PDB file of C-alpha atoms in Angstrom:
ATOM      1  CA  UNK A  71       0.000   0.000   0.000  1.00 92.00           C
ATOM      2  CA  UNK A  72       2.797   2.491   1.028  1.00 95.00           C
ATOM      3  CA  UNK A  73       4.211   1.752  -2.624  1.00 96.00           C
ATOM      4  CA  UNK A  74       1.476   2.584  -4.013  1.00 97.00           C
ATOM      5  CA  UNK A  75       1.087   5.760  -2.146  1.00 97.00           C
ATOM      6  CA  UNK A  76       4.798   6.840  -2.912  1.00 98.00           C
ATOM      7  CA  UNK A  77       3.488   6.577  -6.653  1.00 98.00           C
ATOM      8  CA  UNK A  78       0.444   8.615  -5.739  1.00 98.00           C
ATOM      9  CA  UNK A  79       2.254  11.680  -4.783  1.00 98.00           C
ATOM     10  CA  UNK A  80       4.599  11.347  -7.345  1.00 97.00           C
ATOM     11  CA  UNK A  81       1.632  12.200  -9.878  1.00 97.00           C
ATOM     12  CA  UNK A  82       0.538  14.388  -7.519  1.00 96.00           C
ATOM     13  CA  UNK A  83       3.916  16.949  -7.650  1.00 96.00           C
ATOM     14  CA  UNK A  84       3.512  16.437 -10.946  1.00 96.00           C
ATOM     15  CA  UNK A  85       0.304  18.508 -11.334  1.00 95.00           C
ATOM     16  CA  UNK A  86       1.413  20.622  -8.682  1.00 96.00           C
ATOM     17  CA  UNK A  87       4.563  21.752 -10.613  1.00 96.00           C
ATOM     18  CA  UNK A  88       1.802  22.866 -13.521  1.00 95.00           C
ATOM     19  CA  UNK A  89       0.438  24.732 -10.901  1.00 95.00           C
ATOM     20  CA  UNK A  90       3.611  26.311  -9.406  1.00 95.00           C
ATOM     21  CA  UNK A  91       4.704  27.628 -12.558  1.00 95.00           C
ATOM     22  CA  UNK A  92       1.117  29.167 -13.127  1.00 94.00           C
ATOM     23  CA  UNK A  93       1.672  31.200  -9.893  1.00 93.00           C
ATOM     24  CA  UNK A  94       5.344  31.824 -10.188  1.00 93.00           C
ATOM     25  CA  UNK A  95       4.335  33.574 -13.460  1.00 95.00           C
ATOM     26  CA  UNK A  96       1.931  35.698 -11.835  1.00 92.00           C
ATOM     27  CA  UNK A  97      -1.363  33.745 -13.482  1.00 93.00           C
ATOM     28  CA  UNK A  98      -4.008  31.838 -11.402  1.00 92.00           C
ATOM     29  CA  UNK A  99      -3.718  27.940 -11.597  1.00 90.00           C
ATOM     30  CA  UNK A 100      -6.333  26.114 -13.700  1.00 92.00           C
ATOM     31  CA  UNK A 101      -9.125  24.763 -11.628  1.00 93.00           C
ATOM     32  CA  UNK A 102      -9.021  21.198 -13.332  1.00 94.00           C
ATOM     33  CA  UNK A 103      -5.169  20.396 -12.017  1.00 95.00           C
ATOM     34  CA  UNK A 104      -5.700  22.041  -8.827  1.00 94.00           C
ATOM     35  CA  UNK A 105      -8.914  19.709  -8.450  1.00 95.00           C
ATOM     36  CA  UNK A 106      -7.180  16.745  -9.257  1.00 96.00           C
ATOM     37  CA  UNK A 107      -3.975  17.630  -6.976  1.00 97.00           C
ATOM     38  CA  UNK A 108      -5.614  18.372  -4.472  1.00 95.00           C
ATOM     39  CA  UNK A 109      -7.834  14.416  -4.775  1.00 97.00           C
ATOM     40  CA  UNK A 110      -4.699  12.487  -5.521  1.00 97.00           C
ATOM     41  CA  UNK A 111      -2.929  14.132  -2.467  1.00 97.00           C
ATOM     42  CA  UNK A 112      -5.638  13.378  -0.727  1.00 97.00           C
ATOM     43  CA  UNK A 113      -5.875   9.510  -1.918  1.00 98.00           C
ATOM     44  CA  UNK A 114      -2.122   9.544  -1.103  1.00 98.00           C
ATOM     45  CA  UNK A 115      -2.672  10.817   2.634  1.00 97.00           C
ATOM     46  CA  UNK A 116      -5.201   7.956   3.216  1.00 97.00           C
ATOM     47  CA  UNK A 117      -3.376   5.297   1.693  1.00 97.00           C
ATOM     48  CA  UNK A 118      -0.615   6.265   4.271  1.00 97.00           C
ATOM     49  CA  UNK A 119      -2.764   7.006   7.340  1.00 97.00           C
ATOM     50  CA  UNK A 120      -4.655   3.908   6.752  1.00 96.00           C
ATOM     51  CA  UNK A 121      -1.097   1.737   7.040  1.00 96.00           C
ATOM     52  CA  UNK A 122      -0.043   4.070   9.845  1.00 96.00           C
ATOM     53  CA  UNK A 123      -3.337   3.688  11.615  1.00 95.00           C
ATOM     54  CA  UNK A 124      -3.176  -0.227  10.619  1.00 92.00           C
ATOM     55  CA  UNK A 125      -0.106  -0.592  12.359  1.00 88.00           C
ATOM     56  CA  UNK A 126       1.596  -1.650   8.918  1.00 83.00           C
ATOM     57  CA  UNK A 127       4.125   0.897   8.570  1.00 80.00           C
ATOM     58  CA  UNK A 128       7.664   1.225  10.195  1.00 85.00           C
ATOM     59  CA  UNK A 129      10.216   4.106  10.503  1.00 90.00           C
ATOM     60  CA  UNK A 130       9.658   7.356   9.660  1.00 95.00           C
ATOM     61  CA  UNK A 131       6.538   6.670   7.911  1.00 96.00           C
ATOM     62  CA  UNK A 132       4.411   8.225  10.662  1.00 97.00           C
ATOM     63  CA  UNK A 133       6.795  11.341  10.316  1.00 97.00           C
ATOM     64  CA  UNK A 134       5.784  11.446   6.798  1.00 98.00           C
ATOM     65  CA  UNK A 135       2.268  11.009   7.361  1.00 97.00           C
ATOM     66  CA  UNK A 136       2.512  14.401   9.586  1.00 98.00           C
ATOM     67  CA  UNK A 137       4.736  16.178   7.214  1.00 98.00           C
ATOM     68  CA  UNK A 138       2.434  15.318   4.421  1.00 98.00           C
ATOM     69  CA  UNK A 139      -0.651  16.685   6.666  1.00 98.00           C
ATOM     70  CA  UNK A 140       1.045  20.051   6.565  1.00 98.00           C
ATOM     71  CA  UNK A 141       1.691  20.179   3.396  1.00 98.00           C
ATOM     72  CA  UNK A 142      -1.998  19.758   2.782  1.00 97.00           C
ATOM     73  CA  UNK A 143      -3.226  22.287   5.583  1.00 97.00           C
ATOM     74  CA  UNK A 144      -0.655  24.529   3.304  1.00 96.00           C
ATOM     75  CA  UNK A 145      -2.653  23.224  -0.082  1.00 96.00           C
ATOM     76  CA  UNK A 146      -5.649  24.183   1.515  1.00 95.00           C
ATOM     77  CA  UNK A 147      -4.745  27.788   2.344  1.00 96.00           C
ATOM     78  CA  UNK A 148      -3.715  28.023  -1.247  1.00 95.00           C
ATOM     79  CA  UNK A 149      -7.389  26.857  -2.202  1.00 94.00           C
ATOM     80  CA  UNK A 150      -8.556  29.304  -0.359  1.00 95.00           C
ATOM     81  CA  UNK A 151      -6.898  32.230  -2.346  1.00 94.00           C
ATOM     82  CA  UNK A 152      -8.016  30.704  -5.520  1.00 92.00           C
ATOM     83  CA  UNK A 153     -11.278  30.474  -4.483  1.00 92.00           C
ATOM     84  CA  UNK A 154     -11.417  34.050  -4.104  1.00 95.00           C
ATOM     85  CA  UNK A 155      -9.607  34.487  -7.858  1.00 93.00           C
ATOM     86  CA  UNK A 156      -6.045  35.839  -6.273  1.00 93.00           C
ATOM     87  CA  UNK A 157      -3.181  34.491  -7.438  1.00 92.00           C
ATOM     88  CA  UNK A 158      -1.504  32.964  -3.953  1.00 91.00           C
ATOM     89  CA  UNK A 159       1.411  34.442  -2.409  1.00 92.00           C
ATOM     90  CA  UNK A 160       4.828  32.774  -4.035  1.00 95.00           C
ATOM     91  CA  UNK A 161       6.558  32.288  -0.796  1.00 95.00           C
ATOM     92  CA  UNK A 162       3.372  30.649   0.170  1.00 95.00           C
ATOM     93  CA  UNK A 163       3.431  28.460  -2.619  1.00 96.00           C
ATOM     94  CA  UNK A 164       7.541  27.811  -2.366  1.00 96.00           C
ATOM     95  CA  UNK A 165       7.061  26.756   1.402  1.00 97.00           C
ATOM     96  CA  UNK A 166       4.389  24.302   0.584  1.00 97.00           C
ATOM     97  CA  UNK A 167       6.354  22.697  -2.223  1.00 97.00           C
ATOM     98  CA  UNK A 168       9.252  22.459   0.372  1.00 97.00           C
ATOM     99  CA  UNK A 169       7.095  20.731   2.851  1.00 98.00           C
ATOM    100  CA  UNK A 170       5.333  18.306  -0.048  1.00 98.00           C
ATOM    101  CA  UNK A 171       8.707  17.083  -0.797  1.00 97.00           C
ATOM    102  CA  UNK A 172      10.252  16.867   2.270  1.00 98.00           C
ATOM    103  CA  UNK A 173       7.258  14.661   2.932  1.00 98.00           C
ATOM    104  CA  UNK A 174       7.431  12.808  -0.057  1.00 98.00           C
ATOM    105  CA  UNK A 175      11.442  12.346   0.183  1.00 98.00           C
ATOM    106  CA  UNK A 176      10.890  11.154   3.917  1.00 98.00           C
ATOM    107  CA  UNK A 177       7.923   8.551   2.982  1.00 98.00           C
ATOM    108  CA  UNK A 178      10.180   7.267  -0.256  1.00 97.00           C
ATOM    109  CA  UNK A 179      13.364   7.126   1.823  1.00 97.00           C
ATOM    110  CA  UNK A 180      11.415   5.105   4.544  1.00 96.00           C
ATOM    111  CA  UNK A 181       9.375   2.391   1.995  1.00 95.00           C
ATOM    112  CA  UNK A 182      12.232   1.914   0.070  1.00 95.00           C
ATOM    113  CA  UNK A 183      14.730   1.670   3.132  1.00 92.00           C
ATOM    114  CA  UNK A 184      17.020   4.726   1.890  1.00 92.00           C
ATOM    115  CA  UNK A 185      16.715   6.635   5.418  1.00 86.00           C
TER     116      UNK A 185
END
């Protein structure tokens, strides 16, 4: 399952790149990608909180799995400035990139046994 949610966000930072460089450039994000990052980060936070909660995963998963929550309370607040049509603040958008991938690098490193 963690496998599969390693895979998950790794689509996921892939739409979420689109949308970074929509910001960076000063343009509001399309709706469709942000909809769909935001669902397959959120199918990639259950698969992991359902093997955390399952007592199935080891290491720093459960570090991950609170990393990755941040990231989304971040993804959130950026939802909430597109909601309103503004594009979001690029630090804002920079930090939560930083915390996706920390999160991401942490969960990899821990299925894969690299940390």
């Amino acid at each position: 399952m963690l496998e599969i949610a390693v895979f998950v966000f790794a689509v996921g930072a892939l739409g979420g790149l689109v949308l970074a460089n929509s910001v960076l450039r000063g343009k509001l994000a399309p709706w469709s990608i942000s909809l769909i990052h935001a669902g397959v980060g959120a199918a990639g936070l259950i698969l992991v909180a359902l093997a955390v909660l399952g007592g199935s995963a080891s290491g720093l998963v459960p570090t991950a799995l609170i990393i990755l929550v941040v990231a989304a309370l971040g993804g959130f607040y950026l939802a909430s400035r597109h909601l309103k049509n503004e594009v979001a603040a690029k630090p804002v958008v920079l930090i939560h990139a930083l915390v996706a991938v920390t999160g991401f690098v942490v969960l990899a490193g821990s299925v894969y046994n690299l940390i």
